PDB file of C-alpha atoms in Angstrom:
ATOM      1  CA  MET A  15       5.261  19.900  -5.795  1.00 78.00           C
ATOM      2  CA  MET A  16       7.177  17.569  -8.064  1.00 83.00           C
ATOM      3  CA  GLY A  17       6.653  18.478 -11.734  1.00 91.00           C
ATOM      4  CA  ARG A  18       7.864  15.313 -13.441  1.00 95.00           C
ATOM      5  CA  ILE A  19       8.118  11.809 -12.032  1.00 97.00           C
ATOM      6  CA  LEU A  20       9.607   8.743 -13.690  1.00 97.00           C
ATOM      7  CA  ILE A  21       8.532   5.343 -12.404  1.00 97.00           C
ATOM      8  CA  VAL A  22      10.983   2.575 -13.251  1.00 97.00           C
ATOM      9  CA  PHE A  23      10.011  -1.030 -12.571  1.00 95.00           C
ATOM     10  CA  ASP A  24      10.227  -4.583 -13.728  1.00 93.00           C
ATOM     11  CA  THR A  25       7.883  -7.478 -13.096  1.00 89.00           C
ATOM     12  CA  LYS A  26       7.334 -11.115 -13.926  1.00 86.00           C
ATOM     13  CA  GLY A  27       3.826 -11.871 -12.730  1.00 78.00           C
ATOM     14  CA  GLY A  28       2.069  -8.527 -13.113  1.00 77.00           C
ATOM     15  CA  SER A  29       1.186  -7.498  -9.544  1.00 81.00           C
ATOM     16  CA  THR A  30       3.949  -4.877  -9.540  1.00 87.00           C
ATOM     17  CA  LYS A  31       2.554  -3.424 -12.783  1.00 89.00           C
ATOM     18  CA  GLU A  32      -0.831  -3.000 -11.129  1.00 89.00           C
ATOM     19  CA  ILE A  33       0.783  -1.273  -8.140  1.00 91.00           C
ATOM     20  CA  ILE A  34       2.625   1.064 -10.539  1.00 94.00           C
ATOM     21  CA  GLN A  35      -0.661   1.996 -12.199  1.00 95.00           C
ATOM     22  CA  TRP A  36      -2.122   2.936  -8.811  1.00 95.00           C
ATOM     23  CA  ILE A  37       0.935   4.992  -7.813  1.00 96.00           C
ATOM     24  CA  ARG A  38       0.779   6.743 -11.185  1.00 97.00           C
ATOM     25  CA  GLU A  39      -2.941   7.397 -10.695  1.00 97.00           C
ATOM     26  CA  GLY A  40      -2.280   9.045  -7.330  1.00 97.00           C
ATOM     27  CA  ALA A  41       0.568  11.230  -8.604  1.00 97.00           C
ATOM     28  CA  ALA A  42      -1.299  12.235 -11.769  1.00 97.00           C
ATOM     29  CA  SER A  43      -4.337  13.240  -9.690  1.00 97.00           C
ATOM     30  CA  LYS A  44      -2.126  15.992  -8.251  1.00 97.00           C
ATOM     31  CA  GLY A  45      -1.363  17.303 -11.743  1.00 96.00           C
ATOM     32  CA  VAL A  46       2.110  15.799 -12.009  1.00 96.00           C
ATOM     33  CA  HIS A  47       3.443  14.419 -15.296  1.00 97.00           C
ATOM     34  CA  VAL A  48       4.289  10.727 -14.781  1.00 97.00           C
ATOM     35  CA  ASP A  49       6.188   8.438 -17.149  1.00 97.00           C
ATOM     36  CA  VAL A  50       6.512   4.684 -16.571  1.00 97.00           C
ATOM     37  CA  GLN A  51       9.362   2.654 -18.046  1.00 96.00           C
ATOM     38  CA  ASN A  52      11.186  -0.639 -17.795  1.00 95.00           C
ATOM     39  CA  PRO A  53      14.778  -0.200 -16.517  1.00 95.00           C
ATOM     40  CA  ASN A  54      16.209  -1.227 -19.890  1.00 93.00           C
ATOM     41  CA  ALA A  55      14.112   1.364 -21.768  1.00 95.00           C
ATOM     42  CA  VAL A  56      15.097   4.481 -19.775  1.00 95.00           C
ATOM     43  CA  THR A  57      16.794   7.030 -22.016  1.00 94.00           C
ATOM     44  CA  SER A  58      16.358  10.222 -19.993  1.00 94.00           C
ATOM     45  CA  LEU A  59      16.676  11.000 -16.293  1.00 95.00           C
ATOM     46  CA  ASP A  60      15.356  14.561 -16.628  1.00 95.00           C
ATOM     47  CA  TYR A  61      12.811  14.216 -13.810  1.00 95.00           C
ATOM     48  CA  ASP A  62      12.265  15.777 -10.400  1.00 95.00           C
ATOM     49  CA  LEU A  63      11.881  12.331  -8.838  1.00 96.00           C
ATOM     50  CA  ILE A  64      12.619   8.801  -9.985  1.00 96.00           C
ATOM     51  CA  VAL A  65      10.529   6.093  -8.323  1.00 97.00           C
ATOM     52  CA  VAL A  66      12.046   2.619  -8.562  1.00 96.00           C
ATOM     53  CA  GLY A  67      10.098  -0.522  -7.740  1.00 94.00           C
ATOM     54  CA  THR A  68      10.709  -4.228  -7.879  1.00 92.00           C
ATOM     55  CA  PRO A  69       9.022  -7.426  -6.850  1.00 90.00           C
ATOM     56  CA  ILE A  70      11.055  -9.874  -4.815  1.00 87.00           C
ATOM     57  CA  TYR A  71      11.889 -13.196  -6.459  1.00 84.00           C
ATOM     58  CA  ASP A  72      14.044 -15.844  -4.818  1.00 84.00           C
ATOM     59  CA  ASN A  73      14.628 -13.468  -1.889  1.00 83.00           C
ATOM     60  CA  ARG A  74      16.178 -10.787  -4.134  1.00 86.00           C
ATOM     61  CA  PRO A  75      15.096  -7.660  -5.969  1.00 89.00           C
ATOM     62  CA  MET A  76      15.060  -8.146  -9.742  1.00 91.00           C
ATOM     63  CA  THR A  77      18.475  -7.930 -11.414  1.00 92.00           C
ATOM     64  CA  SER A  78      17.321  -5.371 -14.008  1.00 94.00           C
ATOM     65  CA  VAL A  79      16.251  -2.974 -11.237  1.00 93.00           C
ATOM     66  CA  ARG A  80      19.458  -3.490  -9.247  1.00 91.00           C
ATOM     67  CA  ARG A  81      21.529  -2.735 -12.358  1.00 92.00           C
ATOM     68  CA  PHE A  82      19.496   0.413 -13.028  1.00 94.00           C
ATOM     69  CA  LEU A  83      20.150   1.662  -9.485  1.00 92.00           C
ATOM     70  CA  GLU A  84      23.904   1.153  -9.944  1.00 90.00           C
ATOM     71  CA  MET A  85      24.078   3.631 -12.845  1.00 87.00           C
ATOM     72  CA  SER A  86      26.443   6.496 -12.103  1.00 84.00           C
ATOM     73  CA  ARG A  87      24.067   8.907 -13.877  1.00 89.00           C
ATOM     74  CA  LEU A  88      21.771   8.601 -10.839  1.00 91.00           C
ATOM     75  CA  HIS A  89      24.329  10.012  -8.363  1.00 89.00           C
ATOM     76  CA  ASP A  90      22.565  13.391  -7.950  1.00 89.00           C
ATOM     77  CA  LYS A  91      18.990  12.223  -8.591  1.00 93.00           C
ATOM     78  CA  LYS A  92      16.256  12.006  -5.964  1.00 94.00           C
ATOM     79  CA  LEU A  93      14.830   8.519  -5.679  1.00 95.00           C
ATOM     80  CA  ALA A  94      11.945   6.769  -3.986  1.00 94.00           C
ATOM     81  CA  LEU A  95      12.291   2.993  -3.635  1.00 94.00           C
ATOM     82  CA  PHE A  96       9.723   0.293  -3.055  1.00 93.00           C
ATOM     83  CA  VAL A  97       9.504  -3.470  -3.039  1.00 90.00           C
ATOM     84  CA  VAL A  98       6.531  -5.772  -3.591  1.00 88.00           C
ATOM     85  CA  CYS A  99       6.561  -8.979  -1.587  1.00 81.00           C
ATOM     86  CA  PHE A 100       4.620 -11.578   0.381  1.00 69.00           C
ATOM     87  CA  ALA A 101       6.816 -11.320   3.501  1.00 55.00           C
ATOM     88  CA  GLY A 102       3.827 -10.397   5.674  1.00 54.00           C
ATOM     89  CA  ILE A 103       2.330 -13.819   5.179  1.00 51.00           C
ATOM     90  CA  PHE A 104       5.239 -15.418   6.967  1.00 53.00           C
ATOM     91  CA  GLY A 105       5.203 -13.054   9.975  1.00 56.00           C
ATOM     92  CA  MET A 106       8.616 -11.654   9.088  1.00 56.00           C
ATOM     93  CA  ARG A 107       7.484  -8.585   7.158  1.00 59.00           C
ATOM     94  CA  ASN A 108       9.501  -5.917   8.986  1.00 69.00           C
ATOM     95  CA  PHE A 109      12.701  -7.924   8.910  1.00 72.00           C
ATOM     96  CA  MET A 110      12.408  -9.002   5.281  1.00 73.00           C
ATOM     97  CA  VAL A 111      11.277  -5.643   3.912  1.00 78.00           C
ATOM     98  CA  ARG A 112      14.126  -3.908   5.733  1.00 82.00           C
ATOM     99  CA  LYS A 113      16.535  -6.466   4.232  1.00 85.00           C
ATOM    100  CA  TYR A 114      15.212  -5.947   0.694  1.00 87.00           C
ATOM    101  CA  LEU A 115      15.210  -2.158   0.903  1.00 88.00           C
ATOM    102  CA  GLU A 116      18.693  -2.088   2.439  1.00 89.00           C
ATOM    103  CA  GLU A 117      19.919  -4.222  -0.450  1.00 88.00           C
ATOM    104  CA  LEU A 118      18.467  -1.772  -2.967  1.00 88.00           C
ATOM    105  CA  ARG A 119      19.890   1.231  -1.122  1.00 88.00           C
ATOM    106  CA  GLY A 120      23.293  -0.427  -0.964  1.00 88.00           C
ATOM    107  CA  GLU A 121      23.402  -0.700  -4.743  1.00 85.00           C
ATOM    108  CA  CYS A 122      21.962   2.754  -5.325  1.00 88.00           C
ATOM    109  CA  THR A 123      24.045   5.725  -6.453  1.00 87.00           C
ATOM    110  CA  GLY A 124      21.155   8.220  -6.120  1.00 89.00           C
ATOM    111  CA  ILE A 125      19.726  10.124  -3.159  1.00 90.00           C
ATOM    112  CA  VAL A 126      16.944   8.079  -1.552  1.00 92.00           C
ATOM    113  CA  ILE A 127      14.295  10.348  -0.048  1.00 92.00           C
ATOM    114  CA  LYS A 128      11.465   7.808   0.424  1.00 92.00           C
ATOM    115  CA  GLN A 129      11.143   4.047   0.626  1.00 90.00           C
ATOM    116  CA  THR A 130       8.302   1.663   1.335  1.00 88.00           C
ATOM    117  CA  SER A 131       6.867  -1.743   0.553  1.00 86.00           C
ATOM    118  CA  PHE A 132       3.609  -3.109  -0.767  1.00 84.00           C
ATOM    119  CA  ASP A 133       1.942  -6.496  -0.515  1.00 80.00           C
ATOM    120  CA  SER A 134       1.227  -8.300  -3.726  1.00 73.00           C
ATOM    121  CA  ALA A 135      -1.784  -6.638  -5.338  1.00 55.00           C
ATOM    122  CA  LEU A 136      -3.252  -9.996  -6.265  1.00 60.00           C
ATOM    123  CA  GLY A 137      -3.963 -11.050  -2.682  1.00 59.00           C
ATOM    124  CA  PRO A 138      -7.202 -10.665  -0.727  1.00 64.00           C
ATOM    125  CA  TRP A 139      -6.113  -7.209   0.530  1.00 66.00           C
ATOM    126  CA  ARG A 140      -6.154  -5.780  -3.010  1.00 73.00           C
ATOM    127  CA  LYS A 141      -8.733  -3.034  -2.330  1.00 75.00           C
ATOM    128  CA  ILE A 142      -6.797  -1.703   0.674  1.00 78.00           C
ATOM    129  CA  ASN A 143      -3.518  -2.015  -1.221  1.00 83.00           C
ATOM    130  CA  ARG A 144      -4.940   0.101  -4.071  1.00 88.00           C
ATOM    131  CA  ALA A 145      -5.795   2.935  -1.692  1.00 90.00           C
ATOM    132  CA  VAL A 146      -2.354   2.766  -0.055  1.00 91.00           C
ATOM    133  CA  CYS A 147      -0.612   2.896  -3.448  1.00 93.00           C
ATOM    134  CA  ILE A 148      -2.711   5.848  -4.646  1.00 95.00           C
ATOM    135  CA  ASP A 149      -1.921   7.705  -1.408  1.00 96.00           C
ATOM    136  CA  PHE A 150       1.797   6.995  -1.898  1.00 95.00           C
ATOM    137  CA  GLY A 151       1.600   8.475  -5.403  1.00 96.00           C
ATOM    138  CA  LYS A 152      -0.141  11.578  -4.040  1.00 97.00           C
ATOM    139  CA  GLU A 153       2.474  11.894  -1.295  1.00 95.00           C
ATOM    140  CA  LEU A 154       5.332  11.681  -3.803  1.00 96.00           C
ATOM    141  CA  ALA A 155       3.715  14.239  -6.113  1.00 96.00           C
ATOM    142  CA  SER A 156       3.178  16.638  -3.207  1.00 95.00           C
ATOM    143  CA  LEU A 157       6.817  16.659  -2.088  1.00 92.00           C
ATOM    144  CA  PRO A 158       8.516  20.005  -2.707  1.00 87.00           C
ATOM    145  CA  PRO A 159      11.299  19.844  -5.340  1.00 81.00           C
ATOM    146  CA  ASN A 160      13.890  20.738  -2.682  1.00 83.00           C
ATOM    147  CA  TYR A 161      12.696  17.984  -0.298  1.00 82.00           C
ATOM    148  CA  LYS A 162      15.401  16.182   1.628  1.00 78.00           C
ATOM    149  CA  ALA A 163      14.611  13.290   3.936  1.00 68.00           C
ATOM    150  CA  ALA A 164      15.641  13.810   7.533  1.00 53.00           C
ATOM    151  CA  ALA A 165      18.222  11.346   8.792  1.00 51.00           C
ATOM    152  CA  GLY A 166      16.598   8.090   9.846  1.00 50.00           C
ATOM    153  CA  THR A 167      13.150   8.927   8.417  1.00 53.00           C
ATOM    154  CA  VAL A 168      13.377   7.374   4.962  1.00 53.00           C
TER     155      VAL A 168
END
Protein backbone atom coordinates (compact mmCIF):
# COMPACT_ATOMS: atom_id res chain seq x y z
CA MET A 1 0.00 0.00 0.00
CA MET A 2 1.16 3.51 -0.77
CA GLY A 3 1.90 5.45 2.44
CA ARG A 4 1.96 9.01 1.13
CA ILE A 5 0.36 10.41 -2.00
CA LEU A 6 0.69 13.92 -3.41
CA ILE A 7 -2.00 15.13 -5.78
CA VAL A 8 -0.87 18.00 -7.99
CA PHE A 9 -3.44 19.80 -10.13
CA ASP A 10 -4.53 23.08 -11.58
CA THR A 11 -7.98 24.22 -12.63
CA LYS A 12 -9.85 27.19 -13.99
CA GLY A 13 -13.51 26.30 -13.62
CA GLY A 14 -13.51 24.03 -10.57
CA SER A 15 -14.62 20.63 -11.92
CA THR A 16 -11.07 19.28 -11.63
CA LYS A 17 -10.95 20.41 -7.99
CA GLU A 18 -14.08 18.41 -7.27
CA ILE A 19 -12.58 15.34 -8.96
CA ILE A 20 -9.43 15.77 -6.84
CA GLN A 21 -11.54 15.81 -3.68
CA TRP A 22 -13.15 12.51 -4.69
CA ILE A 23 -9.80 10.88 -5.53
CA ARG A 24 -8.44 12.09 -2.19
CA GLU A 25 -11.52 10.71 -0.42
CA GLY A 26 -10.96 7.28 -1.96
CA ALA A 27 -7.25 7.16 -1.13
CA ALA A 28 -7.75 8.46 2.41
CA SER A 29 -10.43 5.81 3.03
CA LYS A 30 -7.62 3.26 2.70
CA GLY A 31 -5.62 5.00 5.43
CA VAL A 32 -3.17 6.75 3.12
CA HIS A 33 -1.89 10.26 3.86
CA VAL A 34 -2.86 12.52 0.94
CA ASP A 35 -1.67 16.07 0.27
CA VAL A 36 -3.14 18.25 -2.49
CA GLN A 37 -1.21 21.13 -4.03
CA ASN A 38 -1.10 23.47 -6.99
CA PRO A 39 1.95 22.82 -9.22
CA ASN A 40 3.50 26.16 -8.26
CA ALA A 41 3.20 25.42 -4.52
CA VAL A 42 4.97 22.03 -4.44
CA THR A 43 8.05 22.18 -2.22
CA SER A 44 8.61 18.49 -1.46
CA LEU A 45 8.42 15.36 -3.59
CA ASP A 46 8.88 12.98 -0.65
CA TYR A 47 5.89 10.79 -1.55
CA ASP A 48 5.34 7.20 -2.62
CA LEU A 49 3.17 8.35 -5.53
CA ILE A 50 2.54 11.69 -7.20
CA VAL A 51 -0.83 12.00 -8.95
CA VAL A 52 -0.95 14.77 -11.55
CA GLY A 53 -4.20 16.00 -13.06
CA THR A 54 -5.24 18.71 -15.45
CA PRO A 55 -8.32 19.88 -17.25
CA ILE A 56 -8.05 20.39 -20.99
CA TYR A 57 -8.40 23.96 -22.26
CA ASP A 58 -8.02 24.91 -25.90
CA ASN A 59 -7.12 21.29 -26.69
CA ARG A 60 -4.12 21.32 -24.33
CA PRO A 61 -3.31 20.35 -20.77
CA MET A 62 -2.72 23.38 -18.55
CA THR A 63 0.72 24.97 -18.88
CA SER A 64 1.39 24.92 -15.12
CA VAL A 65 0.89 21.14 -15.03
CA ARG A 66 3.03 20.56 -18.13
CA ARG A 67 5.85 22.61 -16.58
CA PHE A 68 5.58 20.64 -13.33
CA LEU A 69 5.92 17.35 -15.23
CA GLU A 70 9.08 18.61 -16.95
CA MET A 71 10.94 19.04 -13.65
CA SER A 72 14.09 16.93 -13.52
CA ARG A 73 13.44 16.20 -9.83
CA LEU A 74 10.64 13.87 -10.96
CA HIS A 75 12.95 11.53 -12.93
CA ASP A 76 12.78 8.67 -10.39
CA LYS A 77 9.29 9.36 -9.02
CA LYS A 78 6.23 7.19 -9.63
CA LEU A 79 3.41 9.13 -11.23
CA ALA A 80 -0.24 8.65 -12.06
CA LEU A 81 -1.65 11.01 -14.69
CA PHE A 82 -5.20 12.02 -15.50
CA VAL A 83 -7.02 14.53 -17.64
CA VAL A 84 -10.50 16.02 -17.28
CA CYS A 85 -12.30 16.76 -20.52
CA PHE A 86 -15.55 16.81 -22.47
CA ALA A 87 -14.20 14.74 -25.39
CA GLY A 88 -16.89 12.08 -24.90
CA ILE A 89 -19.57 14.52 -25.92
CA PHE A 90 -18.11 14.78 -29.39
CA GLY A 91 -17.78 11.01 -29.96
CA MET A 92 -14.00 11.23 -30.11
CA ARG A 93 -13.23 10.36 -26.49
CA ASN A 94 -10.71 7.55 -27.04
CA PHE A 95 -8.77 9.47 -29.65
CA MET A 96 -8.70 12.76 -27.76
CA VAL A 97 -7.93 11.29 -24.34
CA ARG A 98 -5.09 9.25 -25.82
CA LYS A 99 -3.76 12.44 -27.46
CA TYR A 100 -3.92 14.42 -24.20
CA LEU A 101 -2.33 11.70 -22.09
CA GLU A 102 0.41 11.10 -24.67
CA GLU A 103 1.19 14.81 -24.59
CA LEU A 104 1.54 14.73 -20.80
CA ARG A 105 3.68 11.59 -20.89
CA GLY A 106 5.90 13.14 -23.54
CA GLU A 107 6.70 16.05 -21.26
CA CYS A 108 7.07 13.90 -18.16
CA THR A 109 10.42 13.02 -16.61
CA GLY A 110 8.90 10.64 -14.02
CA ILE A 111 7.83 7.00 -14.19
CA VAL A 112 4.16 6.80 -15.19
CA ILE A 113 2.50 3.76 -13.62
CA LYS A 114 -1.18 4.70 -14.14
CA GLN A 115 -3.13 7.06 -16.36
CA THR A 116 -6.80 7.72 -16.93
CA SER A 117 -9.36 10.37 -17.78
CA PHE A 118 -12.52 11.73 -16.22
CA ASP A 119 -15.50 13.59 -17.63
CA SER A 120 -16.20 17.00 -16.25
CA ALA A 121 -17.76 16.56 -12.82
CA LEU A 122 -20.30 19.28 -13.53
CA GLY A 123 -22.16 17.31 -16.19
CA PRO A 124 -25.25 15.14 -15.77
CA TRP A 125 -23.07 12.06 -15.05
CA ARG A 126 -21.72 13.63 -11.84
CA LYS A 127 -22.93 10.87 -9.47
CA ILE A 128 -21.32 8.12 -11.56
CA ASN A 129 -18.17 10.20 -12.00
CA ARG A 130 -17.88 10.59 -8.21
CA ALA A 131 -17.91 6.83 -7.70
CA VAL A 132 -15.34 6.30 -10.47
CA CYS A 133 -13.02 8.93 -8.95
CA ILE A 134 -13.31 7.46 -5.44
CA ASP A 135 -12.52 4.00 -6.84
CA PHE A 136 -9.47 5.41 -8.64
CA GLY A 137 -8.24 6.89 -5.36
CA LYS A 138 -8.71 3.54 -3.62
CA GLU A 139 -6.89 1.76 -6.45
CA LEU A 140 -3.94 4.15 -6.23
CA ALA A 141 -3.74 3.82 -2.44
CA SER A 142 -3.80 0.03 -2.69
CA LEU A 143 -0.86 -0.22 -5.09
CA PRO A 144 2.22 -1.78 -3.47
CA PRO A 145 5.15 0.66 -3.11
CA ASN A 146 7.23 -1.45 -5.52
CA TYR A 147 4.47 -1.49 -8.19
CA LYS A 148 5.63 -1.22 -11.77
CA ALA A 149 3.18 -1.04 -14.65
CA ALA A 150 3.52 -3.82 -17.19
CA ALA A 151 4.44 -2.65 -20.67
CA GLY A 152 1.37 -1.45 -22.55
CA THR A 153 -0.97 -1.53 -19.53
CA VAL A 154 -0.69 2.04 -18.27
